[in-house]
């Protein structure tokens, strides 16, 4: 049965994030008022990386269950890491943990069992700053993504299939991204095909949509293209999604519209799951 | 006569002995036995599993009957984990608390120790099976092999966390000659699957645990089950109690 390989330190899986950093990302983000889409992308990627690190954090440190990369596309196509990771393509999750660009201190409000509210300081790591320049070479980014994942699969041919997450406002300027998405999804490990998820950040004030099973409620052609490009969720991910309270069917695809994509981290199975999302 | 007991532990394949995150504890004199399974995704989970198991066998009956019996154990976890400056991720993970499944069994004796009653707490998918003369006379929680997944109910180590709703309570009676098997999830799932097929898995367990080199036998047996009988790769724990 596909998508049953154990994710372990000797047989890790791969997360590759592909993020839109084009000039159209300067426009307002419909998902959160007062924010531009570039900030929405940076928040999403930083939250995803933080949750991924925490998923792999044990008492003794980080267990390298995943190799992780972030590809940006805009004025250039390449590694979107800054600081000590600048220029690197795929790194072990322990490097992500130990080499953020910086760590911010934020105040977080919490509520105890008796309902009493209190404020405390939390450390929030930042890996990617908002960036919005140039056109939207999504095809080129997916092509590069395919090359990176292909190399990973040569090293770990029996791995749990890599997950590629594309975060964009949907408007590719270098052609139709669909054939490039198909070429990426055609790659496979012995355990199944590479999964492509798309998170669409729009300026429209439309309602958010999470993991739909049809494109009938999607507001525009860009969203419909991204929906078609997205993989069907495998059975174990569907089961994890149901545990999250999401309504899913066999036709559910890895696509979200102006919505939080953090739950995909929880869909990856490394053992008894616990609630994360401390951001 | 005191109950005789044996405990067996095998870490997940690919992990070291130090990375084993289950725990069990026993006080045969007090009739107390406990087993716990620290959740893979939480930090400081082995400490929490150990504190739960040891805490259960040491707690007074009076404390166990109280809704907040976890409170002192949560305080102990917090003290053990400490407050030293940690990396951002260790801090954040500690803040989320550790999680574990748990099962605690208390045996009470009447009639000169030849029979008695038992009561138990369970949270999540640790299982207890009670056997008498080669048949199952009780088992809890009420699970089938297909019900096991990576989202069991958990007890959390954070002080004040609302964990007590995860606890189910059970009770029953025992007779001399009974055997209890307490298992963490992977072995329990294998056991239930074999039982569903009519394979009487307790007989295989008996052959292993009654062997003079039972611990070595158990390690080999688990290896074989992992290779050829669908035992999930996870920490394995078994407590056998003979009355």
Coordinates of C-alpha atoms in Angstrom, one line a residue, chain A residues 1-97:
Chain A
X1 CA 0.0 0.0 0.0
X2 CA 1.4 3.4 -0.9
X3 CA 2.1 6.2 1.7
X4 CA 2.8 3.8 4.5
X5 CA 6.7 4.1 4.6
X6 CA 7.9 4.8 8.1
X7 CA 9.5 8.3 8.4
X8 CA 12.7 7.8 10.4
X9 CA 16.2 9.3 10.7
X10 CA 17.6 6.6 8.4
X11 CA 14.7 7.0 6.0
X12 CA 13.7 10.7 6.1
X13 CA 11.1 12.4 4.0
X14 CA 11.3 15.8 2.4
X15 CA 9.4 19.1 2.6
X16 CA 10.0 21.5 -0.2
X17 CA 8.3 24.9 0.0
X18 CA 8.0 26.9 -3.2
X19 CA 7.0 30.5 -2.4
X20 CA 5.9 33.4 -4.6
X21 CA 8.0 36.5 -4.1
X22 CA 6.9 38.5 -7.1
X23 CA 5.8 42.1 -7.1
X24 CA 2.1 41.3 -7.2
X25 CA 2.6 40.1 -3.6
X26 CA 2.7 43.8 -2.6
X27 CA -1.1 43.9 -2.9
X28 CA -3.4 43.5 0.0
X29 CA -4.1 40.0 1.3
X30 CA -7.8 39.1 1.3
X31 CA -7.3 36.5 4.1
X32 CA -6.1 39.1 6.6
X33 CA -7.0 42.8 6.5
X34 CA -4.1 45.2 6.9
X35 CA -1.6 42.8 5.6
X36 CA 0.0 42.5 2.1
X37 CA 0.3 39.0 0.5
X38 CA 4.1 39.0 0.8
X39 CA 3.7 39.2 4.6
X40 CA 1.0 36.5 4.4
X41 CA 3.6 34.3 2.6
X42 CA 6.4 35.0 5.1
X43 CA 4.0 34.3 8.0
X44 CA 2.9 31.1 6.4
X45 CA 6.4 29.8 5.7
X46 CA 7.8 30.8 9.1
X47 CA 4.8 29.1 10.8
X48 CA 5.3 26.0 8.7
X49 CA 9.0 25.8 9.5
X50 CA 8.4 26.4 13.2
X51 CA 5.8 23.6 13.4
X52 CA 8.0 21.2 11.4
X53 CA 10.9 21.8 13.8
X54 CA 8.6 21.3 16.8
X55 CA 7.3 18.1 15.3
X56 CA 10.8 16.7 15.2
X57 CA 11.9 18.1 18.7
X58 CA 12.6 15.5 21.3
X59 CA 14.1 16.0 24.8
X60 CA 17.7 15.4 23.5
X61 CA 17.3 17.7 20.5
X62 CA 16.0 17.5 16.9
X63 CA 15.5 14.2 15.1
X64 CA 16.2 14.6 11.4
X65 CA 13.0 13.1 10.1
X66 CA 12.9 15.6 7.2
X67 CA 15.1 17.4 4.7
X68 CA 13.7 20.8 4.1
X69 CA 14.1 23.4 1.4
X70 CA 12.5 26.8 0.6
X71 CA 12.6 28.0 -3.1
X72 CA 11.5 31.6 -3.8
X73 CA 10.4 32.8 -7.2
X74 CA 10.2 36.5 -8.2
X75 CA 13.1 38.6 -9.4
X76 CA 15.1 35.4 -9.1
X77 CA 14.4 31.7 -8.6
X78 CA 16.4 30.0 -5.9
X79 CA 16.9 29.4 -2.2
X80 CA 14.9 31.8 -0.1
X81 CA 16.8 31.2 3.1
X82 CA 18.7 34.0 4.7
X83 CA 21.4 34.2 7.3
X84 CA 23.5 31.0 7.9
X85 CA 21.4 29.0 5.5
X86 CA 21.6 31.6 2.7
X87 CA 21.9 29.9 -0.7
X88 CA 21.3 26.4 0.6
X89 CA 18.7 24.3 -1.1
X90 CA 17.8 21.2 1.0
X91 CA 19.0 21.0 4.6
X92 CA 18.2 18.7 7.6
X93 CA 15.4 19.9 9.8
X94 CA 18.0 20.3 12.6
X95 CA 19.7 23.0 10.6
X96 CA 16.4 24.8 10.2
X97 CA 16.0 24.6 14.0

